[in-house]
Coordinates of C-alpha atoms and ligand atoms in Angstrom, one line a residue:
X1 CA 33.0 13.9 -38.0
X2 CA 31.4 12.6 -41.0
X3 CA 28.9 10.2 -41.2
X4 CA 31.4 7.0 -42.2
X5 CA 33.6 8.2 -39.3
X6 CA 30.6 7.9 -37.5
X7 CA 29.2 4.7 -37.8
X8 CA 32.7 3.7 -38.1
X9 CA 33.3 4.9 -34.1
X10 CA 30.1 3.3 -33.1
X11 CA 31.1 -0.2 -34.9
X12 CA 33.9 -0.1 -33.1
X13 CA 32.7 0.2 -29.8
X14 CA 29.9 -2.1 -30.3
X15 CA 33.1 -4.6 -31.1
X16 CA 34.7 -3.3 -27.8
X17 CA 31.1 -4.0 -26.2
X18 CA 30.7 -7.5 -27.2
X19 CA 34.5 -8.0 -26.1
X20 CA 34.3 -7.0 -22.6
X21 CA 30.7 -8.8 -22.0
X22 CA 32.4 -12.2 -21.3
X23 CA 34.2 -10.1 -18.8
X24 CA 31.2 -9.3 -17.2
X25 CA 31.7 -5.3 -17.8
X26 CA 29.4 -2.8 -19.3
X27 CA 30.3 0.8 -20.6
X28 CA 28.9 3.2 -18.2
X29 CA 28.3 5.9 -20.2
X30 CA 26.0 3.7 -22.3
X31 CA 23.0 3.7 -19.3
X32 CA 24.4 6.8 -17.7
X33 CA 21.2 8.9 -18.2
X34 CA 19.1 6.1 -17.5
X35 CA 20.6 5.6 -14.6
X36 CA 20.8 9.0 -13.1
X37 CA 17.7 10.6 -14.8
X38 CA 16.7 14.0 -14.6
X39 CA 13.8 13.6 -13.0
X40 CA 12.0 10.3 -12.0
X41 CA 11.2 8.0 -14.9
X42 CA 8.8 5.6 -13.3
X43 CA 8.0 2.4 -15.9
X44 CA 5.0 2.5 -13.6
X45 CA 1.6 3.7 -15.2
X46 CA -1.6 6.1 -13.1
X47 CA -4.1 2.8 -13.1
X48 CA -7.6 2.4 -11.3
X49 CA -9.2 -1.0 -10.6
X50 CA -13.3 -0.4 -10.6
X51 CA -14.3 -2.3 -7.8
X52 CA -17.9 -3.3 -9.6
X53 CA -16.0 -4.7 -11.8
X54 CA -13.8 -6.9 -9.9
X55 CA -16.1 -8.3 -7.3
X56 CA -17.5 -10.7 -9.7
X57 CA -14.4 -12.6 -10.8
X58 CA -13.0 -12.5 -6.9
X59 CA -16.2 -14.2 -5.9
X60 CA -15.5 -16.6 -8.9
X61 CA -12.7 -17.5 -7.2
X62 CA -14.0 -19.2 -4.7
X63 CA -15.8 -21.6 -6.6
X64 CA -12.6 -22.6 -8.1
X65 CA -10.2 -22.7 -4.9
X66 CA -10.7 -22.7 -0.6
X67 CA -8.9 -19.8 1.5
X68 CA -6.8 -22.6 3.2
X69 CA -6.0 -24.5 -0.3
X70 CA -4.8 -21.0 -1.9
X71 CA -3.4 -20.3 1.8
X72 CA -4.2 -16.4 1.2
X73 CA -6.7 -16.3 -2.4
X74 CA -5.9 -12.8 -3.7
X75 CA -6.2 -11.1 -7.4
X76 CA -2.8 -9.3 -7.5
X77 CA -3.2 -5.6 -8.5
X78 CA -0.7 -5.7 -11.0
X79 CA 0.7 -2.0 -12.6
X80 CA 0.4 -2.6 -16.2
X81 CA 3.6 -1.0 -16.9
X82 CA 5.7 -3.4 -14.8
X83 CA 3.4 -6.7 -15.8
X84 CA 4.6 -10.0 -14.2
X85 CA 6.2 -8.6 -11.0
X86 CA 3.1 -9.0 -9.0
X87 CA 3.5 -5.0 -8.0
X88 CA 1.5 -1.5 -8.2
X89 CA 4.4 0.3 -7.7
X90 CA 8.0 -0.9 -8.1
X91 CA 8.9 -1.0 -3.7
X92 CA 5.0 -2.2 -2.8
X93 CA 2.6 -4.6 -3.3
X94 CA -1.4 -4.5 -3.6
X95 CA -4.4 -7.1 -3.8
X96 CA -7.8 -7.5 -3.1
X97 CA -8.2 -10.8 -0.7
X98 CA -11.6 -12.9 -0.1
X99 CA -12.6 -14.9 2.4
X100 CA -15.9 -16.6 2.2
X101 CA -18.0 -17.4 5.7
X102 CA -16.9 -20.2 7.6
X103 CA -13.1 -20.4 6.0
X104 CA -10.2 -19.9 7.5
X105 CA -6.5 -18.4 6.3
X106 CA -3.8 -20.5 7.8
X107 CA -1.2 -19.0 10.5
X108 CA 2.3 -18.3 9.3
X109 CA 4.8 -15.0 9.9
X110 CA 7.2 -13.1 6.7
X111 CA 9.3 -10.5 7.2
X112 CA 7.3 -8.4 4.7
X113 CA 5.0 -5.9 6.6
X114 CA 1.4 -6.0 5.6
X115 CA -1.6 -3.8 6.0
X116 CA -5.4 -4.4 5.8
X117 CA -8.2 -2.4 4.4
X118 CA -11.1 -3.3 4.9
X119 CA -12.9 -2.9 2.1
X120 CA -16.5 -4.9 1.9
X121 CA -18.2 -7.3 3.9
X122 CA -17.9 -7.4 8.1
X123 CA -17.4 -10.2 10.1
X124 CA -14.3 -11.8 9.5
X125 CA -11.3 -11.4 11.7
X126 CA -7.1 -11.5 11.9
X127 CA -5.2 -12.8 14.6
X128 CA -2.1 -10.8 15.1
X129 CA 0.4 -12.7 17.6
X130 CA -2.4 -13.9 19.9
X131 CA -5.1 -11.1 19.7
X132 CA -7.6 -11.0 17.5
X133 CA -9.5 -8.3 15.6
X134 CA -12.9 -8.1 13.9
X135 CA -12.9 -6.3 10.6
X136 CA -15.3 -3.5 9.7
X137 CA -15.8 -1.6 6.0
X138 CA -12.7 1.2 6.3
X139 CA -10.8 -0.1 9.5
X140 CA -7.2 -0.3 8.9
X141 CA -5.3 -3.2 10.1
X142 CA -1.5 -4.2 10.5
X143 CA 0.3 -7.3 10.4
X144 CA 4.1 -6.4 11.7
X145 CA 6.9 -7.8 9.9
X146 CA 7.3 -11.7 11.4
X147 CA 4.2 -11.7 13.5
X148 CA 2.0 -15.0 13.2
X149 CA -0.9 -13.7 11.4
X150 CA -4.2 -15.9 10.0
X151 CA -7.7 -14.9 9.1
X152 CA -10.6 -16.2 9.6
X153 CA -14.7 -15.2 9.0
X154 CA -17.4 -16.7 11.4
X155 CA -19.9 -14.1 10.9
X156 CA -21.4 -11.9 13.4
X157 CA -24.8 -12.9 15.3
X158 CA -25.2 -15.5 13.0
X159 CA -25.3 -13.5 9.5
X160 CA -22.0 -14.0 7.4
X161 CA -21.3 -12.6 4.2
X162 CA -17.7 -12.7 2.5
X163 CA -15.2 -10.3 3.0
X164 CA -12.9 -8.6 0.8
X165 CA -9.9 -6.2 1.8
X166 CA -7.3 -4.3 0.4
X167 CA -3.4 -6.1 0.9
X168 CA -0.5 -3.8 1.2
X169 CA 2.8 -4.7 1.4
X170 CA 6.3 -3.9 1.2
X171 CA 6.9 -7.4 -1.0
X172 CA 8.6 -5.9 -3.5
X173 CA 11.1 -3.8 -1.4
X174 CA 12.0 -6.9 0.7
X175 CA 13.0 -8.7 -3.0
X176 CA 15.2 -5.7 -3.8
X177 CA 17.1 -6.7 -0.6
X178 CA 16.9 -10.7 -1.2
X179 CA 16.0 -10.1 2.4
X180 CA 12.7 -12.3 2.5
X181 CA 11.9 -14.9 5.2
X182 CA 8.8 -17.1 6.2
X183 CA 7.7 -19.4 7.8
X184 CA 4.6 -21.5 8.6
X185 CA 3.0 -22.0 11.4
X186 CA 2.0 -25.8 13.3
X187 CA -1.7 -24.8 13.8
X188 CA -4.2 -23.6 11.5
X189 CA -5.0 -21.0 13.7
X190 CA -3.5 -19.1 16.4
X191 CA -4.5 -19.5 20.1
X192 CA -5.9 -16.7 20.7
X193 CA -4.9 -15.6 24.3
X194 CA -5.8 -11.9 24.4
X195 CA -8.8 -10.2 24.9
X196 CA -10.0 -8.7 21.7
X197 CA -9.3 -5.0 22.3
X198 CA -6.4 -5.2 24.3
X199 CA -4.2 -3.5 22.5
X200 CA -6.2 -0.6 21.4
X201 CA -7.2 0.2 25.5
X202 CA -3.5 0.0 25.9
X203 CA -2.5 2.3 22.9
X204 CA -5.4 3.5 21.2
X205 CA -6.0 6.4 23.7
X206 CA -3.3 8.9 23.5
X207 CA -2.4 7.3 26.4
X208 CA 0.7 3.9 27.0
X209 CA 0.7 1.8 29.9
X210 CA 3.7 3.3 31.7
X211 CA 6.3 0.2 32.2
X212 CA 5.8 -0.4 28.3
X213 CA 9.4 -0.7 26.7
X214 CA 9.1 0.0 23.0
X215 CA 10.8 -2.5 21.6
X216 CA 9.2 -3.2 17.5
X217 CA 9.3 -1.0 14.1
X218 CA 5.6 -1.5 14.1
X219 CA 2.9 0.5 15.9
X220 CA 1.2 -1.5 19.2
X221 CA -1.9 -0.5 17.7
X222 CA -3.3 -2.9 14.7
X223 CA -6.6 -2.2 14.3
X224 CA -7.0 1.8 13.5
X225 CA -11.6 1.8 13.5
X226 CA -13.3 3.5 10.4
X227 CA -15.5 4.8 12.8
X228 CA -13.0 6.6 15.2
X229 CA -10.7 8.1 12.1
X230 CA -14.1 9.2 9.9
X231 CA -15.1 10.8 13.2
X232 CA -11.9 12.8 13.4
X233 CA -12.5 13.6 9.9
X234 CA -16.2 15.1 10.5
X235 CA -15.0 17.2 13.7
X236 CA -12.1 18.9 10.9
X237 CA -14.8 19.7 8.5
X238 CA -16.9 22.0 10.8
X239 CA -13.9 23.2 12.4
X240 CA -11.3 24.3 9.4
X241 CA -10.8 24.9 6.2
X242 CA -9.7 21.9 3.8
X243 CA -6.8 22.3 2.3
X244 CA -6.4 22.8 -1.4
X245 CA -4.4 20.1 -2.7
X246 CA -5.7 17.4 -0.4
X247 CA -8.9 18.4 1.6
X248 CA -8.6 17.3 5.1
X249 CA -6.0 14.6 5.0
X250 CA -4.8 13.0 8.4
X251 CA -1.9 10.6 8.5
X252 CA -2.0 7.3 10.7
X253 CA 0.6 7.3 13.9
X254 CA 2.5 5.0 16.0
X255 CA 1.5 6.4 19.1
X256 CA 4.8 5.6 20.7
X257 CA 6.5 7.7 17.9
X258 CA 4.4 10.2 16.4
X259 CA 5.9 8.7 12.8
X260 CA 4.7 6.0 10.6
X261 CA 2.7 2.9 11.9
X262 CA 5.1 0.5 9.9
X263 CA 9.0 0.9 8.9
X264 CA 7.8 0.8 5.3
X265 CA 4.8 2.3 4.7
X266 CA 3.1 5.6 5.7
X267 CA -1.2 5.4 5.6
X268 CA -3.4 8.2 5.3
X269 CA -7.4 9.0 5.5
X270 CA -8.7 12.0 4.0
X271 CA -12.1 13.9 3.2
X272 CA -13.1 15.8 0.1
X273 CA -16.1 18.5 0.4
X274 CA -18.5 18.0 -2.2
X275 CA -17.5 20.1 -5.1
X276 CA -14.0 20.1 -4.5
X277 CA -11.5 20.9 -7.3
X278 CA -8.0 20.0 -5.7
X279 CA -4.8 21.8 -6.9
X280 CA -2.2 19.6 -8.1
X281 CA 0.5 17.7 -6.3
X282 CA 3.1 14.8 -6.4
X283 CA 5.4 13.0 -4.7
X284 CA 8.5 10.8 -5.4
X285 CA 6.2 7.9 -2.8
X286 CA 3.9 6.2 -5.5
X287 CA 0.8 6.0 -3.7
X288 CA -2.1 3.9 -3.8
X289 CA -5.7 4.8 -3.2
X290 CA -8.8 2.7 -1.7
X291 CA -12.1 4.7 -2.2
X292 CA -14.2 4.4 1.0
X293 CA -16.7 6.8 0.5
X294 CA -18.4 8.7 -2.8
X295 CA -17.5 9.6 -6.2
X296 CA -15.5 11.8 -8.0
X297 CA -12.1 11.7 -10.5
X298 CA -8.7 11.7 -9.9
X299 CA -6.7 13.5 -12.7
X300 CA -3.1 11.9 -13.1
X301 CA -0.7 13.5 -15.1
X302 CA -3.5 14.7 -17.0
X303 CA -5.3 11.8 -17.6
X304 CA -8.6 10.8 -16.1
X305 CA -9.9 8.5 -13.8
X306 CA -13.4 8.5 -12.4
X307 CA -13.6 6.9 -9.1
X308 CA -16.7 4.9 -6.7
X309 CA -16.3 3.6 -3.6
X310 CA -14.5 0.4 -3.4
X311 CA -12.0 1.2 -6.5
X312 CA -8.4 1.5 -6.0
X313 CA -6.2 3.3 -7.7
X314 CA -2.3 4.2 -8.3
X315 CA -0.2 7.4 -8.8
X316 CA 3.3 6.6 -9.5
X317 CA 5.8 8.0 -8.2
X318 CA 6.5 11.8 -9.4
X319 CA 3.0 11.8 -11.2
X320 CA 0.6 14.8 -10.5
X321 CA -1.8 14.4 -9.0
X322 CA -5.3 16.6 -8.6
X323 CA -8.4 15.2 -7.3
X324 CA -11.9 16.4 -7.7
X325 CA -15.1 15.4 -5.5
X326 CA -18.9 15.3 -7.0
X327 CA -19.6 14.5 -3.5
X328 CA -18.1 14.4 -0.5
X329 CA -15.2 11.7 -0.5
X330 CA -13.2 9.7 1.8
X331 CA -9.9 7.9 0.4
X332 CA -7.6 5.5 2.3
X333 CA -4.1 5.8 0.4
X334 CA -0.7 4.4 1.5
X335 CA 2.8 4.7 0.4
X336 CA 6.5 3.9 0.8
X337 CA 7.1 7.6 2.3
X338 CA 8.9 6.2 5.7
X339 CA 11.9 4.3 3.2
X340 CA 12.4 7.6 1.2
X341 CA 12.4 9.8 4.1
X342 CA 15.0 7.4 6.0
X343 CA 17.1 7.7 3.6
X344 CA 16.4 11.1 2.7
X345 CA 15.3 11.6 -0.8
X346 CA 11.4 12.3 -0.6
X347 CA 10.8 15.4 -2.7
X348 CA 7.2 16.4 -2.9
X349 CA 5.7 19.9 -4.5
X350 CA 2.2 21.8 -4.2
X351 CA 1.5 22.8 -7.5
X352 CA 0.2 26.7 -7.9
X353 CA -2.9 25.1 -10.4
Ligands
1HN1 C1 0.1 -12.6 3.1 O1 0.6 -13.2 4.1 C2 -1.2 -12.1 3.1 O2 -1.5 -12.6 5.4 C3 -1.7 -11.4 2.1 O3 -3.2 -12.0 4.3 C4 -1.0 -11.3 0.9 C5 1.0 -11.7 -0.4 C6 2.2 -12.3 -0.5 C7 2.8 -12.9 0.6 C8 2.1 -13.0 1.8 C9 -2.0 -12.2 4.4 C10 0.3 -11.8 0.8 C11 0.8 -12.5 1.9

């Protein structure tokens, strides 16, 4: 065809185009490649948030608006390739919340699942459905999907400091579905009517009260100590080799199921030796990354991120990923692995380099 005939053809589908629009129909093999791509095409961008950086402005925060006036005050960790979704990746949310001494986070229950991180300060606690939990630097935390849930910070032996964590959660999967439900609560805060610990002595020991009938998505356990997982870590590092792409990594369990602790997300812990020069890796779960312990880069799809404790960052979906320690390095990350591997698409590969 030549060029005329050309632009003649395409004139006349455009006309065709505009025809059928009222119609509310679209030609399908006008988005056909976008639509089935290759490969994934994530709009999603490798990002890190410094956390020196940060603190500043989320302490600022609280000079402008209370924990129970803002009901959760959170600085949204935005991708800055999907701007004005309030996600990191395109199924999960992420945020760094602050609660300043003697405020409190009123009660109230979503269908979203959320996890903690724990990320600076100790002292301030959640109640999840009666029971409460005090938060230490590196404890992981969950709040099941419609569980009451508040926060509050009273210090401990009379010092309090604010408190900052990491937010996770599945917000933006639940909006795919329209399948979002909340709900507050009548009381500020809960009553709390379990022992604090109860449901770690119950499940926390490789070990399940016998009558127990499983009956939730969401692990029993939901407070997962820094000091009992960074343990396990240390006892891995005299006792084995790390492995190249990841170091020691461990993933978090429901202990009644071996899998994931929540339907939605997957969360991991893992150490790097000092020195170490990971291979590359990547996954079609974007994954975000909370540093807990120090320094070192993580190289995504080439590109360079040097990291400190307290920084977070993201690797979207499909990106390589290698990771490099100056010294040894401890990094929380979670992702939406449980969704792709219920419905069975999660590809991953180990890179020979
Ligand atoms: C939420 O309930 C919390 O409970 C944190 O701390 C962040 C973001 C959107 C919707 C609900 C919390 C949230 C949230």
């Amino acid at each position: 065809m030549n060029a005329h005939a050309n632009s003649e053809a395409a004139s006349f589908r455009r006309a065709y185009y505009d025809r059928i629009k009222p119609m509310h129909l679209t030609p399908l093999w006008e988005e056909l490649h976008n639509l089935v791509p290759r490969e994934p095409a994530s709009p999603c961008v490798p990002a890190l948030w410094r956390y020196a950086d940060i603190k500043p402005v989320l302490l600022e925060s609280a000079t402008l608006i209370t924990a129970e006036e803002a009901v959760r005050r959170v600085l949204v960790l935005e991708n800055p390739g999907i701007p004005g979704r309030s996600s990191i990746t395109q199924s999960l949310y992420a945020g760094l919340q602050l609660i300043m001494p003697g405020e409190v986070a009123p009660s109230h229950r979503h269908v979203q699942s959320a996890l903690r991180f724990i990320v600076d300060g100790k002292g301030a606690y959640t109640t999840v459905g009666g029971e409460r939990t005090t938060m230490y630097p590196g404890d992981f935390i969950i709040t099941p999907s419609w569980d009451w849930h508040d926060h509050g910070n009273q210090g401990l032996q009379g010092a309090s400091e604010p408190v900052v964590w990491l937010d996770g959660l599945d917000i933006p999967l639940v909006r795919f579905f329209d399948a979002g439900f909340a709900e507050n609560d009548e009381a500020q805060s809960q009553v709390v009517n379990r022992p604090e610990g109860h449901s770690f002595a119950r499940f926390g020991h490789n070990m399940v009260p016998v009558r127990h009938r499983h009956a939730s998505a969401t692990s029993p356990i939901f407070s997962y100590p820094y000091a009992r997982s960074r343990e396990a870590l240390a006892a891995l590092q005299v006792a084995e080799a790390p492995d190249p792409w990841q170091g020691w990594k461990l993933r978090y369990v429901n202990p009644l199921t071996g899998g994931a602790p929540m339907p939605t997300m997957q969360t991991y812990l893992q150490l790097l030796p000092q020195g170490f020069r990971g291979q590359g890796h990547r996954g079609t779960d974007g994954t975000v990354y909370s540093v807990v312990e120090g320094t070192g880069t993580a190289v995504v799809s080439g590109e360079r991120f040097a990291f400190a404790p307290q920084d977070t960052f993201v690797v979207p979906s499909w990106a390589t990923l290698r990771l490099e320690a100056s010294d040894e390095a401890v990094l929380f990350s979670f992702s939406d692995r449980p969704v792709h591997e219920a419905i069975g698409i999660h590809r991953e590969q180990f890179l020979d380099n």
